Amino acid sequence: MAHMREILVFCVAYSWCVSDVRSSAPFANFPRCYTGGISYDSRPNEVGDVASLTCESRGGDPAPTLVWKRGNVSIDTLYTDDRKTLKTMIFFSIEMTPEDNGAVFVCKETHPDIPQSRSCQIDPIRVVFAPVVSVEPQSTTVDIGESPSFTCTAYGNPSVWTGTHQWYFNDNTDVPNNERYTVVETPNGELLLTIAEIVQEDYDVEITCRAKNGKGITSIQVLIHPVTTPPPYVPTTMNYNGTNTNSTVSDTASTARQNFTLIVEMFIILLILPF
């Protein structure tokens, strides 16, 4: 009976302890964002530079949830959590590209005891890079008489220099034919090239789109392929003995050589035979 009383006391005590465990919110002055390898002074960031981004939270039980985002896109990160110090961190690294110029990264913190999520962010990154040039379409197959069009766009940091975003024809900005080649700049800065009624000589013109700024020159070549015509189909006709009547000159010459060789061999045999 005494043993049963000990078990009941233990169960009551354990139930009280479990029900008394309460969660706690992270500290109010978190999360905090840190960066490494990102320059915010006069020295610009270059394409290929490596940067690290860290988001830290303190306190909170259970641990808060931290997420790095670029715009509305979540980023895969590494995660650490120390329950002794109640310190939670996520971090990742990037190799800078032109697309990172002006990028803003935000770390969002959520927890059951926080009515609304909290966040921190880093200042926009400034990355300098040579012009990024793109042509649409860059490669196409065009038949004689057709009239293809090509659009070229270019951007960079610093900005593309005025007058350097141009079409080139055999390393010259002059069009090969003023009547058939037309270049128009659209309101959004794109260069539209139209070639009216392609002729054979147009396939030999090297067409490129170029742009220049303080970081360099970028050039993209347009590839125009002619339509290849397969050889005409010649049906094979068999005569009554199963031989091909569409004999070629080479077949006839081969047969003649074989007949000549046979005659020579017979003549030699006749010479050496005794009468």
Coordinates of N, CA and C in Angstrom, one line a residue, residues 10 12 24 34 51 61 63 72 93 104 121 132-134 141-143 171-172 185 188 191 215 234 240 263:
F10 N 4.5 10.4 -7.2 CA 5.4 10.6 -8.3 C 4.6 11.1 -9.6
V12 N 1.7 12.6 -9.7 CA 1.2 13.9 -9.5 C 2.3 14.9 -9.7
S24 N 9.3 30.7 -24.0 CA 9.7 32.1 -23.8 C 10.1 32.7 -25.2
Y34 N 24.4 40.3 -40.1 CA 25.8 40.6 -40.2 C 26.3 40.2 -41.6
A51 N 30.9 36.8 -50.5 CA 30.4 37.5 -49.3 C 29.6 36.5 -48.5
D61 N 12.6 29.9 -26.3 CA 12.5 28.5 -26.0 C 11.0 28.1 -26.2
A63 N 13.5 27.2 -29.8 CA 14.3 28.1 -30.7 C 13.4 28.8 -31.7
N72 N 11.0 37.5 -52.6 CA 10.1 36.5 -52.1 C 10.6 35.1 -52.1
S93 N 26.8 31.9 -48.0 CA 27.7 32.7 -48.7 C 27.3 32.8 -50.2
V104 N 18.8 43.1 -52.1 CA 18.5 43.3 -50.7 C 18.1 41.9 -50.1
Q121 N 17.7 43.4 -42.2 CA 18.1 43.2 -43.6 C 19.4 43.9 -43.7
V132 N 26.4 43.4 -69.8 CA 25.8 42.1 -70.1 C 25.0 42.3 -71.4
V133 N 25.4 41.6 -72.5 CA 24.7 41.8 -73.8 C 24.0 40.5 -74.1
S134 N 22.8 40.6 -74.6 CA 22.0 39.5 -75.0 C 21.3 39.8 -76.3
T141 N 17.9 29.7 -88.3 CA 18.0 29.2 -89.7 C 17.0 30.0 -90.6
V142 N 17.5 30.6 -91.6 CA 16.7 31.5 -92.5 C 16.9 31.0 -93.9
D143 N 15.8 31.0 -94.7 CA 15.8 30.6 -96.1 C 16.0 31.9 -96.9
D171 N 32.9 44.0 -88.4 CA 33.7 44.9 -87.6 C 33.4 46.4 -88.0
N172 N 32.3 46.7 -88.6 CA 32.0 48.0 -89.1 C 30.5 48.3 -88.7
E185 N 16.3 51.9 -82.8 CA 16.4 51.8 -81.3 C 15.0 52.0 -80.7
N188 N 12.7 51.6 -75.1 CA 13.4 51.0 -73.9 C 14.8 50.7 -74.1
L191 N 18.0 47.5 -79.4 CA 18.4 47.7 -80.8 C 17.8 46.6 -81.6
K215 N 34.1 49.1 -67.3 CA 34.6 47.8 -66.9 C 35.0 46.9 -68.1
V234 N 15.9 9.7 -106.0 CA 15.8 9.0 -107.3 C 15.4 7.6 -107.0
Y240 N 14.4 -7.3 -115.0 CA 13.8 -8.6 -114.8 C 14.8 -9.6 -114.1
I263 N 40.4 -10.1 -120.7 CA 40.9 -10.3 -122.0 C 42.4 -10.4 -122.0

